[in-house]
Short mmCIF file of C-alpha atoms in Angstrom, two decimals:
data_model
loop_
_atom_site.label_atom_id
_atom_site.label_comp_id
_atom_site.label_asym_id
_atom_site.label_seq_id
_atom_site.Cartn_x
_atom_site.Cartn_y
_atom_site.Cartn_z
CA UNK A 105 131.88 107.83 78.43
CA UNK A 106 133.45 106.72 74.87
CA UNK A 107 132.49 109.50 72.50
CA UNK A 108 135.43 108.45 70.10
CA UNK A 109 138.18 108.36 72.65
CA UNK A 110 140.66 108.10 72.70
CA UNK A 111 140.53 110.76 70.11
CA UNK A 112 143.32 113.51 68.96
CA UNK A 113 141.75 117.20 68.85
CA UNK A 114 143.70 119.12 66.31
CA UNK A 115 143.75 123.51 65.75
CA UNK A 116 147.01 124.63 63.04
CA UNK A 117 149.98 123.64 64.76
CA UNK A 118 148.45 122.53 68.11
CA UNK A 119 147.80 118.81 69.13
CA UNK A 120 145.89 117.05 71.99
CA UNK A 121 146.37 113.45 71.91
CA UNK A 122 146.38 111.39 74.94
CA UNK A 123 149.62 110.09 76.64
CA UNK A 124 151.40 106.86 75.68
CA UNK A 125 153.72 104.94 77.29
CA UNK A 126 156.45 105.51 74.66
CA UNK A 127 156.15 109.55 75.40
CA UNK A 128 158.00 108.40 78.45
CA UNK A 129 161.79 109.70 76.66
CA UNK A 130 160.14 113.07 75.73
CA UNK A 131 158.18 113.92 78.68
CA UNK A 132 160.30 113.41 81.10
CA UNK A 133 162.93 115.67 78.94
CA UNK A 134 160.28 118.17 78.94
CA UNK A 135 159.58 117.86 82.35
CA UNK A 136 163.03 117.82 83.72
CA UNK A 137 164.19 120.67 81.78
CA UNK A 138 161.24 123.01 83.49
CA UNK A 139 161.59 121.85 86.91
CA UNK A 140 161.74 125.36 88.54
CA UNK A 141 159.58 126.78 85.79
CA UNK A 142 157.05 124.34 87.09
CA UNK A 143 157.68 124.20 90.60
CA UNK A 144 155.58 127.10 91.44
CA UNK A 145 152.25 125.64 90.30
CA UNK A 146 152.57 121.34 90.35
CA UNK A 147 150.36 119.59 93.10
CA UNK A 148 152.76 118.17 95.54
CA UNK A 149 151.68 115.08 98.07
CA UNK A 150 151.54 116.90 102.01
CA UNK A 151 153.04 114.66 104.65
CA UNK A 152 150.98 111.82 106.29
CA UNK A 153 149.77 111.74 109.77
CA UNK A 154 152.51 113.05 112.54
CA UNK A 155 154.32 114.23 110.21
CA UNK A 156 155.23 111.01 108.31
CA UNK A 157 156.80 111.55 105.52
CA UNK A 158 154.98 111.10 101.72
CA UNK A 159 155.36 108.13 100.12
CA UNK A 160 157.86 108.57 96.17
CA UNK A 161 156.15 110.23 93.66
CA UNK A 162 154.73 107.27 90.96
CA UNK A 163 157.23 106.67 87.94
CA UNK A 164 156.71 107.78 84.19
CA UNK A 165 154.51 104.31 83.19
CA UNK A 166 152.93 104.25 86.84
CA UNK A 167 151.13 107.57 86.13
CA UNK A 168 150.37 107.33 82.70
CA UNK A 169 149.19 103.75 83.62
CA UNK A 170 146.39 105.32 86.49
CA UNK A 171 145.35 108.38 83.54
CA UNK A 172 144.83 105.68 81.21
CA UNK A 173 142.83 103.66 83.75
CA UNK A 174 140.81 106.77 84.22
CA UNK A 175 140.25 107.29 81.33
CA UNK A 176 138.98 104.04 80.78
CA UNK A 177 136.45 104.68 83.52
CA UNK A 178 135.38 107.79 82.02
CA UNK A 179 136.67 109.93 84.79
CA UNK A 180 139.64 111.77 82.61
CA UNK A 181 140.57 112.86 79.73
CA UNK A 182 144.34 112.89 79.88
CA UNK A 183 146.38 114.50 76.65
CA UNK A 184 149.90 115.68 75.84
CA UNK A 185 149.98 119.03 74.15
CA UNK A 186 152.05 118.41 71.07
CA UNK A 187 153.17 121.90 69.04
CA UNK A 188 155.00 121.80 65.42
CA UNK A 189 155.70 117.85 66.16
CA UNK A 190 157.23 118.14 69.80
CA UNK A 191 155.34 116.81 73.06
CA UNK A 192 155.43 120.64 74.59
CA UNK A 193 153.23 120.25 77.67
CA UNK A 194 150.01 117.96 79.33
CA UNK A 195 146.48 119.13 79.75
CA UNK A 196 144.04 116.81 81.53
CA UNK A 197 140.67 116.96 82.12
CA UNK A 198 140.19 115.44 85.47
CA UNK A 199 137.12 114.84 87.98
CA UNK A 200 134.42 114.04 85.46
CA UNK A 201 131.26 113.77 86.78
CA UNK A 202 128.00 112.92 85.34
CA UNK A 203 124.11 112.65 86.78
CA UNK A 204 122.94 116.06 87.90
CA UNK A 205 126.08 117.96 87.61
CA UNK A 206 127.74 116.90 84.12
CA UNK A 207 131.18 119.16 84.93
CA UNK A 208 134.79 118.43 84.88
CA UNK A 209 138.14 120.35 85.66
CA UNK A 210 140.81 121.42 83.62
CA UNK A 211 144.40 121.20 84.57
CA UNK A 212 147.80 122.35 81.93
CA UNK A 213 151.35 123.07 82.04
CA UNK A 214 153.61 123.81 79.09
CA UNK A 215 157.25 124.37 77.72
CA UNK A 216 158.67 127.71 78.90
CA UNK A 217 160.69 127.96 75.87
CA UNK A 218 157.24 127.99 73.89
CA UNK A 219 155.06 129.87 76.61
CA UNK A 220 153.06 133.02 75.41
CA UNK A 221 152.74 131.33 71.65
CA UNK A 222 148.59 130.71 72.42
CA UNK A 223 149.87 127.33 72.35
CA UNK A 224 147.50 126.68 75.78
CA UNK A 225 144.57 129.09 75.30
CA UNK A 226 144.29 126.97 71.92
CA UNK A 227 144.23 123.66 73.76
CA UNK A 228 142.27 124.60 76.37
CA UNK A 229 139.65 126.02 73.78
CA UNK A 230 140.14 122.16 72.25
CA UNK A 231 139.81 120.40 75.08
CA UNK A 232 136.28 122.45 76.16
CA UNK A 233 134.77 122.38 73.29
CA UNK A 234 135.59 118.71 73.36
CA UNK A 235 133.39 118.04 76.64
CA UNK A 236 131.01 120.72 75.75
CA UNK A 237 130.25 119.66 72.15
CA UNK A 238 130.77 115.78 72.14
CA UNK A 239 130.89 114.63 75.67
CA UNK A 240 127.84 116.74 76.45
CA UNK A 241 129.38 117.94 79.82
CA UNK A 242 127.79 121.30 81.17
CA UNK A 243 130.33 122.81 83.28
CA UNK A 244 134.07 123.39 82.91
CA UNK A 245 135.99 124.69 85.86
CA UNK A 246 139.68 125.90 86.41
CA UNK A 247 141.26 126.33 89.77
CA UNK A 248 144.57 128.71 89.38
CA UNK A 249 146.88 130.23 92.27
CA UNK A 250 146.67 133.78 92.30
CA UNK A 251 150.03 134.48 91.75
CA UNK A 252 149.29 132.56 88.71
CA UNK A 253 149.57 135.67 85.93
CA UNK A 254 149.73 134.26 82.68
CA UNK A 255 148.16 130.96 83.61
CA UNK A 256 144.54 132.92 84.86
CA UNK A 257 144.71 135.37 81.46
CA UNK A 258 144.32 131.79 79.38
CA UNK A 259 141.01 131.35 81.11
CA UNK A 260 139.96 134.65 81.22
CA UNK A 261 140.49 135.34 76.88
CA UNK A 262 138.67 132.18 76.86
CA UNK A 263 135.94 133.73 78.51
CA UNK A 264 135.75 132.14 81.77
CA UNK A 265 134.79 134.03 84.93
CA UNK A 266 135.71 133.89 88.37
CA UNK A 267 134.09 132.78 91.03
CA UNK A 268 136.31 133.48 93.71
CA UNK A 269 138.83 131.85 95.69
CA UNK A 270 138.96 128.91 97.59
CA UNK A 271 141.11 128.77 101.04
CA UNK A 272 144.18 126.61 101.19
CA UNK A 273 142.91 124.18 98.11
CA UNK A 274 145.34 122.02 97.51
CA UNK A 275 148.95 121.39 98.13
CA UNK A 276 151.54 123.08 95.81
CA UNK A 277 155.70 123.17 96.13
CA UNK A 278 155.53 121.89 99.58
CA UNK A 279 152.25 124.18 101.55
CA UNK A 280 148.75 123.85 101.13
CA UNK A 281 147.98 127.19 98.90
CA UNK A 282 144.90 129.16 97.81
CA UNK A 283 143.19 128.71 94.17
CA UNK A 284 141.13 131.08 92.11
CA UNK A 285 138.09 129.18 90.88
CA UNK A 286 137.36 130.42 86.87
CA UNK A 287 134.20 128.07 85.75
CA UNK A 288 132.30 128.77 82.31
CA UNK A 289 129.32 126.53 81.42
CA UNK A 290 127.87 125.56 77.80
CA UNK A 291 125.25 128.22 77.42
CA UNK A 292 127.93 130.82 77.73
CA UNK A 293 129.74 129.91 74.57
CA UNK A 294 127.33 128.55 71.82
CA UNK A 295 129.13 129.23 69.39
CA UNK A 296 132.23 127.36 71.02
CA UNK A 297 135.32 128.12 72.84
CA UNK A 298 137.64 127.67 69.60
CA UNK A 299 135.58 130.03 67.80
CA UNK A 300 136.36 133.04 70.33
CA UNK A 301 140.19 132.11 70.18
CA UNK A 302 139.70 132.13 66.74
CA UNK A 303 138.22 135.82 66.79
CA UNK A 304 140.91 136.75 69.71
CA UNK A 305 143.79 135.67 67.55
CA UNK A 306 142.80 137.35 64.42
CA UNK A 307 142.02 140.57 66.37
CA UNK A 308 138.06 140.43 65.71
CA UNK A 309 135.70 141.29 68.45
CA UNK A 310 134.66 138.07 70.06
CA UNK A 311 130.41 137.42 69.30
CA UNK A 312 129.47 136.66 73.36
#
C-alpha cells in the first residue's frame, strides 16, 4: 500500500494528517486534559497469566514510532484530527487487510470541548472515502460499546449499519466489554461517504 501516503485529507476546517513525533507537546495536552472523558471507551492492556500484572503503557514516540511502522507496512493508516489549526483528536485506520477480504477498521476519539461540532462524522467520512476511493479497500468496519451514544450516531449518519454485537471484544477501562459491530462496504455509498455528510449537514435528503 502507498497510494500517496502519507497524505493529509482535508473537508473546511477539518484535517487528517498522520502523527509526528513533534505532536508529542500537543497530544499529550489533549490527551491528558480528557482523561475521564476518555476513560470510558480507550482499549486498556488485561493482566497477563495468573494474574500478572500488564507491562507500562508505551511512551508518546514509542507509539507513534509502531503507527508509523505500520503504516509503513501498509497495515494502518494512523492520523491526528486537526480542527481550526489545533491537534483535536486521533482517528486510525487499523487492521488492513488485503487478498480476498480488502477491509479495515476504524477507530477515533476527540476533544470534549469540541465534541458534537461534526468534527468526527467529517473525518470519518475522510478517512472512508480515503480507503474506499484510493486505497481500493471494500469493507470498512466500526466496533463501538453500546453505551457508546454519540460515538454509534457518527456511524450511523454516515450510513453504516449494524451487524450486531460481539461478546466481551476487547478490553476497555480495566474489563473485557461488549462492542457493537457497524460495517458499510463500497457499493453502499457510490457516490462517497463525504458526499452524504455533505447532504446531512446542509439539511438535504441524503441520495442512498
Amino acid at each position: 500500500m502507498n497510494a500517496g501516503w502519507p497524505v493529509e485529507l482535508h473537508e473546511g476546517e477539518v484535517v487528517l494528517r498522520p502523527i509526528r513525533v513533534r505532536d508529542q507537546r500537543e497530544w499529550q495536552e489533549v490527551s491528558h486534559r480528557n482523561r475521564d472523558w476518555l476513560r470510558r471507551w480507550e482499549a486498556t492492556v488485561p493482566p497477563g497469566p495468573a494474574g500478572l500484572a500488564a507491562g507500562p503503557r508505551p511512551t508518546y514516540r514509542q507509539m507513534v514510532r509502531f503507527l508509523r511502522g505500520e503504516a509503513s507496512a501498509g497495515r494502518m493508516l494512523p492520523f491526528v484530527v486537526v480542527y481550526q489549526g489545533r491537534l483535536v483528536g486521533q482517528l486510525t485506520v487499523g487492521g488492513i487487510t488485503w487478498g480476498s477480504m480488502c477491509s479495515a477498521n476504524v477507530g477515533y476519539w476527540v476533544d470534549e470541548s469540541v465534541a458534537g461540532r461534526g468534527i468526527i462524522p467529517t473525518a470519518v467520512a475522510l478517512a472512508v472515502n480515503y480507503c474506499f476511493h484510493t486505497l481500493g479497500l471494500h469493507r470498512i468496519e466500526v466496533c463501538i460499546r453500546p453505551e457508546n451514544g454519540p460515538s454509534r450516531r457518527v456511524v450511523e449518519k454516515l450510513g453504516f449499519r449494524s451487524e450486531g454485537i460481539r461478546p466481551r471484544y476487547l478490553h476497555i477501562d480495566g474489563d473485557w466489554r461488549d462492542h457493537l459491530v457497524y460495517a458499510l462496504t463500497a457499493e453502499e455509498v457510490p457516490e462517497g461517504v463525504l458526499a452524504r455528510w455533505r447532504a446531512l449537514s446542509s439539511g438535504r435528503r441524503p441520495s442512498n
